[in-house]
Structures are given as C-alpha cells and as structure tokens.
Coordinates of C-alpha atoms and ligand atoms in Angstrom, one line a residue:
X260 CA -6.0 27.2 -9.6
X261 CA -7.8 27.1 -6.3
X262 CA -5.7 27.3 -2.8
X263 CA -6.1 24.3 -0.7
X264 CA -5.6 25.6 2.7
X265 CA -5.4 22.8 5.1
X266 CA -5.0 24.7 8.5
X267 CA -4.2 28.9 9.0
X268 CA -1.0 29.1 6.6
X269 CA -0.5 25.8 6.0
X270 CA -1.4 24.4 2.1
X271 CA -1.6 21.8 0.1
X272 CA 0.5 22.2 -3.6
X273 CA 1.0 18.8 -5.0
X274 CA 0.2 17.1 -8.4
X275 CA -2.4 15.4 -9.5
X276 CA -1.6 12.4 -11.7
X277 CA -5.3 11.8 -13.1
X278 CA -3.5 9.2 -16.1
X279 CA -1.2 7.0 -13.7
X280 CA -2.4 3.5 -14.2
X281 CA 0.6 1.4 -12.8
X282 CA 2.5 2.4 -10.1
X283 CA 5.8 -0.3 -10.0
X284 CA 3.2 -3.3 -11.0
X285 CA 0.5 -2.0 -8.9
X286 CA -2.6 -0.9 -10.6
X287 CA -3.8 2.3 -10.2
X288 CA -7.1 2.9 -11.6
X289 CA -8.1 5.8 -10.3
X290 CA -5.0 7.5 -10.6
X291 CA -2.8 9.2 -7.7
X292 CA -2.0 12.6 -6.2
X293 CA 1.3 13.3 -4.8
X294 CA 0.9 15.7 -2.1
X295 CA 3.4 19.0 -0.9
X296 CA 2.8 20.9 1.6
X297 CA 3.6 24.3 2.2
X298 CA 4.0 26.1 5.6
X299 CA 3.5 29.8 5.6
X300 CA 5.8 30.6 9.0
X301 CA 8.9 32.7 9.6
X302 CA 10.4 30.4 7.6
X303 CA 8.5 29.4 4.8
X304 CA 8.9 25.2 4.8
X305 CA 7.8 23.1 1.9
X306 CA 7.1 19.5 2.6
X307 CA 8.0 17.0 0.2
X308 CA 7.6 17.8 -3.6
X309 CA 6.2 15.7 -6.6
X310 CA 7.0 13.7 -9.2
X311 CA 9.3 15.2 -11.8
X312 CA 6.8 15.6 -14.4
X313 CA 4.3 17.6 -12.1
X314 CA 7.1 20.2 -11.1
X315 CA 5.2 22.9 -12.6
X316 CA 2.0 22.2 -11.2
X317 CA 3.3 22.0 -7.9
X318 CA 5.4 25.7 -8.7
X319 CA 2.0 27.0 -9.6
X320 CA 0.1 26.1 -6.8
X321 CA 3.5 27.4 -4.6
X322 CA 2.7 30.6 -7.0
X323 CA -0.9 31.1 -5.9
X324 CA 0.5 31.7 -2.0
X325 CA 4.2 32.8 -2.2
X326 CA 7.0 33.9 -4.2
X327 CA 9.1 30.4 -4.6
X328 CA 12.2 32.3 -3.4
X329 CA 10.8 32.8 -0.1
X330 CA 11.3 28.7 0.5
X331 CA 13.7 28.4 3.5
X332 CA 13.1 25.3 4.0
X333 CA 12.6 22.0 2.4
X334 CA 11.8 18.6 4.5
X335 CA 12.3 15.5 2.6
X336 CA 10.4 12.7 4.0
X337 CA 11.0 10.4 1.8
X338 CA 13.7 9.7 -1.1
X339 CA 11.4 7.9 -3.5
X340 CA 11.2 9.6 -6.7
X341 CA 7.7 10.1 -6.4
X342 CA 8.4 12.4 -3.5
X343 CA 11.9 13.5 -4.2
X344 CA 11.8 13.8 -8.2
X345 CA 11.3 17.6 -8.4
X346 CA 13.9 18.7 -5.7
X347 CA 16.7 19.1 -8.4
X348 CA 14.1 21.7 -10.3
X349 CA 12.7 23.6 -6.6
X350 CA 16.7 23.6 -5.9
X351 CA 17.7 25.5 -9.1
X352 CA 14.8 28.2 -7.8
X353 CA 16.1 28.5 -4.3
X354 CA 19.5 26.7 -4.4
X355 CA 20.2 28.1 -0.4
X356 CA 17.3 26.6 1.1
X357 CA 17.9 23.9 3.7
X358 CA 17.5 20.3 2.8
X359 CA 16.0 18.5 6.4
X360 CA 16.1 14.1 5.9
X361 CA 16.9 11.6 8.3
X362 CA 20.2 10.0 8.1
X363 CA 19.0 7.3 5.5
X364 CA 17.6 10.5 4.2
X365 CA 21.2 11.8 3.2
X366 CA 22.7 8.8 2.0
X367 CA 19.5 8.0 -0.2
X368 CA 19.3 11.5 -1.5
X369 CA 22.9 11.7 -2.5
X370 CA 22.7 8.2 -4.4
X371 CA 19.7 9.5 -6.4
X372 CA 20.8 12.7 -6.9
X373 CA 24.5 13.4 -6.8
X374 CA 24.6 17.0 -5.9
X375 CA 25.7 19.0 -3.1
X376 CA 23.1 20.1 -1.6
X377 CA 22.6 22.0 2.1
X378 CA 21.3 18.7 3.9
X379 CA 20.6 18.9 7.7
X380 CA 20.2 15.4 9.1
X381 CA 17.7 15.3 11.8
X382 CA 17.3 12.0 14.3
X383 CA 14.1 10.7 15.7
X384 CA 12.5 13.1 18.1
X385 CA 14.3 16.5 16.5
X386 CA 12.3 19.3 16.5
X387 CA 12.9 22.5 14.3
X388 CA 11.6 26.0 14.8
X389 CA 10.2 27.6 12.6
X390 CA 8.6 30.5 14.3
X391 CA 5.4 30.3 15.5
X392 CA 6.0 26.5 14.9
X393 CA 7.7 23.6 15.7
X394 CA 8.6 20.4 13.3
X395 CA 8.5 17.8 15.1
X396 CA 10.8 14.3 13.4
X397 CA 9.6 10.7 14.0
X398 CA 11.9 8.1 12.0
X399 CA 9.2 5.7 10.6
X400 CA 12.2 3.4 9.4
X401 CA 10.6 0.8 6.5
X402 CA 7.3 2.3 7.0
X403 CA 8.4 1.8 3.9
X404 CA 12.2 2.4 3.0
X405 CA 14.8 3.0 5.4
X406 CA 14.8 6.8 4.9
X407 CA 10.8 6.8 6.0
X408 CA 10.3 9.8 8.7
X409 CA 7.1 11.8 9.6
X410 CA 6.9 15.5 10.5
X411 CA 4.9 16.2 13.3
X412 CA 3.1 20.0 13.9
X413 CA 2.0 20.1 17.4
X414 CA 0.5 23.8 17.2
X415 CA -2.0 22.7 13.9
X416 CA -2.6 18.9 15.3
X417 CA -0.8 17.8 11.7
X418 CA 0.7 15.2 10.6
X419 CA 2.1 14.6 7.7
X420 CA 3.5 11.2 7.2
X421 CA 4.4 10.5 3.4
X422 CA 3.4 7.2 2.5
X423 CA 1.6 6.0 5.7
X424 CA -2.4 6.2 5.4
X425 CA -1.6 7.1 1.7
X426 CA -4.4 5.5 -1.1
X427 CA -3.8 5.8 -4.8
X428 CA -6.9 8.4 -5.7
X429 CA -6.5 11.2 -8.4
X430 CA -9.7 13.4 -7.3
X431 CA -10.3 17.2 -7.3
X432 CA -11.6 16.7 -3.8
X433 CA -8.8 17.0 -1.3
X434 CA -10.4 15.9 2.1
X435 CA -11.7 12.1 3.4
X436 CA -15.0 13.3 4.1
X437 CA -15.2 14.5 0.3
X438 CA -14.9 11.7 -1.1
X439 CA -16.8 8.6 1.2
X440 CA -15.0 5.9 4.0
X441 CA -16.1 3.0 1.7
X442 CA -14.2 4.0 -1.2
X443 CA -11.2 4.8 0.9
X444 CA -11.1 2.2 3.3
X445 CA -11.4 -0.3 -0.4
X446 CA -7.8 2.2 -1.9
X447 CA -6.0 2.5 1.4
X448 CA -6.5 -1.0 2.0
X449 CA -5.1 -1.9 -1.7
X450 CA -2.5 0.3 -1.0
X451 CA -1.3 -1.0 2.5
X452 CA -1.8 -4.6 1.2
X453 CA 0.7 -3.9 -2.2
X454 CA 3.2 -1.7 -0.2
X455 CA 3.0 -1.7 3.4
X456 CA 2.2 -5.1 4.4
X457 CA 5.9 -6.7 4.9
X458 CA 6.6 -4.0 7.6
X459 CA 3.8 -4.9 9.5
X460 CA 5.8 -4.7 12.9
X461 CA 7.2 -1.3 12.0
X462 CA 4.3 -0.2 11.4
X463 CA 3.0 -1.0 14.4
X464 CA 6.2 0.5 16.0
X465 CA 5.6 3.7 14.2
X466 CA 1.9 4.2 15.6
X467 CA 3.1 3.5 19.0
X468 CA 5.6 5.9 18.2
X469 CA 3.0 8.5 17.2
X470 CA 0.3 7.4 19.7
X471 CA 0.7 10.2 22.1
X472 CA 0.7 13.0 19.7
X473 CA -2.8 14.8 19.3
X474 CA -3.4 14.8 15.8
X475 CA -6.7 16.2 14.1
X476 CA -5.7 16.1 10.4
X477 CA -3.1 13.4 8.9
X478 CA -1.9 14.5 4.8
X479 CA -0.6 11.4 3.4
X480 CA 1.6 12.1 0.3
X481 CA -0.9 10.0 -2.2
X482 CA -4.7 10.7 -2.3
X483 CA -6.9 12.8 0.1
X484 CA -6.1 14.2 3.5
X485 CA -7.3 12.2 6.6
X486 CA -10.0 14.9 8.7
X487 CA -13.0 12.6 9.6
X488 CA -12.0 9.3 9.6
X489 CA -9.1 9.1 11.5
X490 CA -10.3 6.8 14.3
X491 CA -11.6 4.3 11.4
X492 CA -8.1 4.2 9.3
X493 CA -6.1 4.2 12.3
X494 CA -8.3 1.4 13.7
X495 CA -7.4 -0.5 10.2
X496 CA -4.1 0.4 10.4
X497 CA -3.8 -1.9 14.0
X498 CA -5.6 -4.3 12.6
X499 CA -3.4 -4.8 9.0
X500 CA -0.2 -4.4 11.1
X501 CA -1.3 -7.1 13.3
X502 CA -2.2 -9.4 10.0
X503 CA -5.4 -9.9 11.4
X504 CA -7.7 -11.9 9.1
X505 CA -11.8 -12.5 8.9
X506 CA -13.4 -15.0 8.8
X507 CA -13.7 -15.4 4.7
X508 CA -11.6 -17.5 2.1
X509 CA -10.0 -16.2 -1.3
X510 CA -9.6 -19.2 -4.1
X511 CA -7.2 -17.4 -6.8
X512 CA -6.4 -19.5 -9.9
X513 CA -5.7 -19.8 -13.6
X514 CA -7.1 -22.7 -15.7
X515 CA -6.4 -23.8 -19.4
X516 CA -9.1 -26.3 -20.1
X517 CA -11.8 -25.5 -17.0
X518 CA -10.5 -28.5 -14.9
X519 CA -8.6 -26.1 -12.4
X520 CA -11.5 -23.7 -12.5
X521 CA -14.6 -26.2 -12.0
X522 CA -12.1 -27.5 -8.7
X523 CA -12.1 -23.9 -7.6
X524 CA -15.4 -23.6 -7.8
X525 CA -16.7 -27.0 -6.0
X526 CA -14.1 -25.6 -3.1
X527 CA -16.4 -22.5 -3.3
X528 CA -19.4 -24.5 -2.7
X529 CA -17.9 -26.7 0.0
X530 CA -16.6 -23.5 2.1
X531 CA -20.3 -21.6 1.6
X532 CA -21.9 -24.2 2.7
X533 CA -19.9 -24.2 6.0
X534 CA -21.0 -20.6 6.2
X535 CA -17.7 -19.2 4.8
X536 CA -18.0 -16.3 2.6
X537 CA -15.5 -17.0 -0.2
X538 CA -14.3 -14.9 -3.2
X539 CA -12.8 -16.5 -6.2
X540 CA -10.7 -14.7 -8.8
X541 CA -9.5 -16.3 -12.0
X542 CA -6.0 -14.3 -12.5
X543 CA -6.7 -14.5 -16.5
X544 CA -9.1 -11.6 -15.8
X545 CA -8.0 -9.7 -12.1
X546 CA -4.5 -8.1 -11.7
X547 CA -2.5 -9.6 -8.4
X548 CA -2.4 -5.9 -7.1
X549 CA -6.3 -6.2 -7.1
X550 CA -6.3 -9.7 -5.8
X551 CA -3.8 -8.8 -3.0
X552 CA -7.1 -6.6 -1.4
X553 CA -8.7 -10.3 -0.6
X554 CA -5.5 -11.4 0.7
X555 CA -5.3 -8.6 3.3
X556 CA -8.3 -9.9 4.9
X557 CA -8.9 -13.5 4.0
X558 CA -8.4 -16.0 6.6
X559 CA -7.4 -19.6 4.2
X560 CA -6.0 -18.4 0.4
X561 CA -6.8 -21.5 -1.9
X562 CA -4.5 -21.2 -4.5
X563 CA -4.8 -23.4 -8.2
X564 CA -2.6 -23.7 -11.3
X565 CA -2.4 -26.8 -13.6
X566 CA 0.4 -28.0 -15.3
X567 CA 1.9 -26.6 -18.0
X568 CA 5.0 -27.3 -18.9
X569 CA 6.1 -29.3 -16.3
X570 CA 5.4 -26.3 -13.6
X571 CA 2.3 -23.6 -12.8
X572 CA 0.9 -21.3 -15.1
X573 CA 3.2 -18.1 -15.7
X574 CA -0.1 -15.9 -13.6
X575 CA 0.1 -18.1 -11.1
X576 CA 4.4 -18.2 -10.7
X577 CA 3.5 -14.4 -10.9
X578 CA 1.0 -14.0 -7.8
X579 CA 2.9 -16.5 -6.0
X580 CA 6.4 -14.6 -6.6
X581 CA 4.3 -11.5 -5.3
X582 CA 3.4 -12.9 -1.9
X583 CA 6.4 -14.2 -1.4
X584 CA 7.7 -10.7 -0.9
X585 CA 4.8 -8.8 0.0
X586 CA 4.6 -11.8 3.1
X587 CA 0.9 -12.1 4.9
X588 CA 1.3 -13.7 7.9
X589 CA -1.0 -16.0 9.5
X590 CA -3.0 -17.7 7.0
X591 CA -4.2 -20.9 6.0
X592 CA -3.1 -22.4 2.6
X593 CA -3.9 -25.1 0.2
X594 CA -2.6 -25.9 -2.9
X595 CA -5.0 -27.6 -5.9
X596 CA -4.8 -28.1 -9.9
X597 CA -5.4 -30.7 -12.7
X598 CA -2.6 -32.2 -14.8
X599 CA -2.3 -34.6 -17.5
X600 CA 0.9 -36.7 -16.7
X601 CA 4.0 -34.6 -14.9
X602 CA 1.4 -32.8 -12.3
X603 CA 4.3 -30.7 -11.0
X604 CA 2.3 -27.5 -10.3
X605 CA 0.7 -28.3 -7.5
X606 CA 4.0 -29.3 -5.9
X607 CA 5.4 -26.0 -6.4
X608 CA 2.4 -23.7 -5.1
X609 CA 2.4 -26.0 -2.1
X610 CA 6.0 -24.9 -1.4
X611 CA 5.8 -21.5 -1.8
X612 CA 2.7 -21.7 0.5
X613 CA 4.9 -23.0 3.0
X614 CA 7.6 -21.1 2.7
X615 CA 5.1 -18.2 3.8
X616 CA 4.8 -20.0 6.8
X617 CA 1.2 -20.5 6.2
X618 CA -1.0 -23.5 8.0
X619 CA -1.4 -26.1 5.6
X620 CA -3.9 -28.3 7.6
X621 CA -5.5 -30.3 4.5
X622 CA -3.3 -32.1 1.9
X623 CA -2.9 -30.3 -1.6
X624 CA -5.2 -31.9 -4.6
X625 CA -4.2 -32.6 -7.9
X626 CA -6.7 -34.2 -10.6
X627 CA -5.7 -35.9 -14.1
X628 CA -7.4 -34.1 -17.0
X629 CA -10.9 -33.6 -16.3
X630 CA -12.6 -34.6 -12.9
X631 CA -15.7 -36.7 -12.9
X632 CA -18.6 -36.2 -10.5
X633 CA -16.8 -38.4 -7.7
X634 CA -13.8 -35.9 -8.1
X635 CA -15.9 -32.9 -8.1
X636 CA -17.7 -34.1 -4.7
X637 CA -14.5 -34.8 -3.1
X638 CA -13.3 -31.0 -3.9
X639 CA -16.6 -29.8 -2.3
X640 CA -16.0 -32.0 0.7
X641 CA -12.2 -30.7 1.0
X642 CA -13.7 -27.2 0.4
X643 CA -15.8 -28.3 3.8
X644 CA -12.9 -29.5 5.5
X645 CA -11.3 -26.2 5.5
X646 CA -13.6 -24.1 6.4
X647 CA -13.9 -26.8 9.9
X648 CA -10.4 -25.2 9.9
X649 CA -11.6 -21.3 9.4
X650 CA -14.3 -21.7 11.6
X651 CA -11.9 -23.5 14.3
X652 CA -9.1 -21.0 14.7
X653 CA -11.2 -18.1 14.5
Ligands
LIG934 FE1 5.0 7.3 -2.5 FE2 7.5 5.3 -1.3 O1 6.7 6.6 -2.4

C-alpha cells in the first residue's frame, strides 16, 4: 500500500469503493473513494473517516504512516455515514481522542451514534492549533446537510471540504491532473446536479465564505484531489450555484407505442433547425441521475409521458418527483404526450413543471393515439417556437 502524501505530513488514507454502483438512487458507475486525511503535527489529526465497510483499509493506510494510537485528534466534517461510519471502530482504537464537529455536528453525531464521546463543538471561524498548524472551521451549513463544515489549513494552502467539489470516481490515481478535466468536469457536474443543486445559494455563500483564503490544493471527500484545475471547478461551481443554463434543450420521455417518442423527436428537429443543440433521452434506457447532467445545463427541459392509466408513466412520475426536490431554477418547460381517451398525463407534468417555477411560454401538446403528418409538422413547428424562446432570453 503506497503512501499518498498530499503536502509535507499531510496524507491521504481513505477507501476506495471500486464496486459502488448506487449511491441513495444515484448511479455511480465508476465507483467512489471516500477520502481521510491524516495530519502528521504535534497533534496527530485525522480528517473524516470512511464508510464502515472500508475501516480496515483506511487503518492500514493510517498503518503505513503512524501508530493509530497516536490520533489526538479527529475532525468530523460531516455526519453522513459515508464520512462518519467508521468512527465507532477508530474510537474503540483511541477512545481519548477529541471529536471536533460543528454544533449540527454534535446533535447529528449523537442521533447516529448514541455514544459518549469527547465532542468539541467548534463555530464558524474557530481555529485549532495543532502545532506547527492551525485548523481553520468554516460552517458550510446545507452545502449539503446542516452539520456541513470545511477545515481550512492556511500553512499548506488546503482545504478540505467534504462533499463540496467531490465526483463519484473509484481510481488508483489520487490527483485531478491524473486523471483529465473532461472526465471530471462530466462526474463533478453529475455529482453537483444529484446532490448539491437545491443549495445553490448556500453554496454560493460558502465560496464567498472561502473566497479570501489562498488555497493551492482542495481534497474533497469523494474522488480525486483538486491541484490543477481549481480555477476551472471553482469557475463551475459559480456558475451551477447561480443555475446558469446554455443555450441547449433536453427532451426527456417515455413512450409505450412510439407516439410520445416520434413527438419528441419532431420537437428535436424543430429546435435544431433554430440552431438549438438538443439532447433527447428516452428514460426506458438512461437513469434520472444521468439525465439530471443535461438538466444542469439545459436552458428549456421538454418533458413527455402518455397516458397510462389515467396518469404519466411510472419513469416519468419518477424523474418528475426527482426535480421536484433536486429544484433547477430558471428554466423553460413544456409538457407533451399522446393518449387514447383520458389524456391526463400531460396535465400532470405540466403542473409539476410549474410548480418548479419554470417558464412555460408555449401551451403543452397532447395527441390521440398515433399523429399523422399534420400532427408531426405542428410538433416540429412548436419545437421552433421554443427555441424563438431559447434564443430570446439568452
Ligand atoms: Fe459524502 Fe453527504 O456524504
């Protein structure tokens, strides 16, 4: 097992979860890390831990640099069990060492846990010595649960800010640069977009919060550590928080005979030929985490079910029940389908799309059974209409 040393006495010992494939309904394809960090100081500080089943990977890698014993100190960022699950087992080890959370910290830690352990509650802007060092505490409240803080090391340029800038990558490569910007800006974005994106204006409170600090290196607590791209994920970062879109459309839908499916794709035709790139997944086949990656960036979000059962297809009743809670802002809707008699579907999309609060400048299209040529024209033309409306108000 090879040390990852991040900066002098500072080192990387988390798990590597190369067989995650869901994450709480998010798809993970490529797996996930969860990251620890230890810091090698007069007090030897270990920041966050991993997920219960990679204890003993994370106590080798500890192992490899220091006698566990020697842990003074352990900061939890974060009370997800993805973060917290093997403090119980690093406890037992060193059952004196210091337990540093913010206040939501404590409260969260002693609801999953039930033990009493030595917790010291720090508030935003706390700092901690350490010896040559000094933790610095930023409260990053729902950035993304309530207990969400950062720890700050001026004297190494580090941040280390659990969740935020995290992307769901299992790799044996621990650095940005290692790996490529493309593929990370694709799993960061994926990530923000499936677990960041209702906080948007915390999030933009918790860069302001962190926009004086010098920072050189940022170790997220999922996937590789941030050392050359900075400027370019904390450029996306303003830009996600601000629910920016581009000028592109996203037509996601389900279809039982092809009548819903040959309307999505005449609205395809009708938006290219306006000069609006459009991307159209058929939820049969592409998993609403996946899909939510075009909604971070898509500008109008078509969105067709027919009828089935008097309502929209279960898929779609799943997506929409998704963005209802994960909440993009400032998009353009439209609801479409095909029905053979009760034609409630469309109906139902149309509300949730406005319950988002989303533009709905054309009126929602429904079509019995099968459309004929007249119909199909008409969805191209309405597929024209919106992107006059893209192309208008961007
Ligand atoms: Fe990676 Fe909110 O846990």
């Amino acid at each position: 097992m090879n040390k990852v040393e991040l900066k002098p006495n500072i080192y990387w010992v988390g798990g590597i979860d190369w067989d995650l494939r869901e994450f709480h309904g998010y798809l993970t394809q490529r797996g996930t890390t969860y990251n620890a960090y230890l810091i090698i100081d007069e007090k030897v500080v270990l920041v966050d831990t991993v997920k219960h089943y990679l204890f003993d990977e994370m106590l080798a890698r500890i192992k490899e640099i220091i006698d566990p014993t020697k842990i003074d100190i352990i900061v939890s960022n974060h009370v997800e069990m993805d973060h917290s699950g093997s403090l119980p087992k690093i406890l037992e080890i060193v059952p004196n060492a210091k337990v540093v959370t913010s206040t939501m910290g404590e409260k969260g830690l002693k609801r999953h846990y039930k033990q009493d352990w030595d917790l010291q509650v720090v508030e935003s802007g706390d700092t901690l010595n350490i010896g040559k060092r000094t933790l610095h505490f930023v409260h990053t409240k729902m950035v993304h649960w309530p207990d969400s803080m950062v720890t700050y090391i001026p004297e190494d340029k580090l941040l280390l800010p659990n969740d935020a800038f995290g992307q769901h990558i299992a790799s044996d490569e621990r650095f940005d640069d290692q790996i490529g910007w493309e593929i990370l800006k694709e799993e960061a974005a994926k990530y923000y977009a499936n677990i960041v994106l209702p906080y948007g204006d915390m999030v933009k409170k918790a860069i302001e919060a962190l926009s004086g600090l010098e920072i050189d290196m940022i170790g997220p607590s999922h996937g590789v550590i941030w050392r050359s791209f900075i400027p370019q994920i904390l450029e996306e970062y303003g830009k996600w928080s601000n629910y920016d879109s581009e000028k592109k459309a996203l037509v996601v839908y389900d279809s039982m005979w092809g009548s819903t499916q040959k309307m999505a794709y005449k609205l395809m035709e009708g938006l290219e030929e306006q000069g609006i790139p459009t991307t159209i997944r058929n939820l049969k086949n592409t998993h609403i985490s996946d899909v939510m990656i075009d909604v971070l960036t898509s500008r109008a979000i078509l969105v067709g079910s027919p009828t089935l059962n008097n309502g929209m297809l279960p898929s779609i009743g799943a997506f929409l029940t998704y963005i209802k809670g994960l909440r993009p802002r400032n998009r353009i809707g439209f609801a479409f389908g095909s029905f053979g008699w009760g034609g409630q579907a469309v109906g139902e999309i149309e509300k949730v799309l406005t319950d988002l609060r989303w533009e709905l400048p054309v009126e929602s299209l429904k079509l019995k059974y099968i459309p004929d040529e007249d119909e199909l024209y008409k969805m191209k033309e309405t597929g024209k209409t919106i992107a006059e409306h893209i192309n208008k108000e961007s």
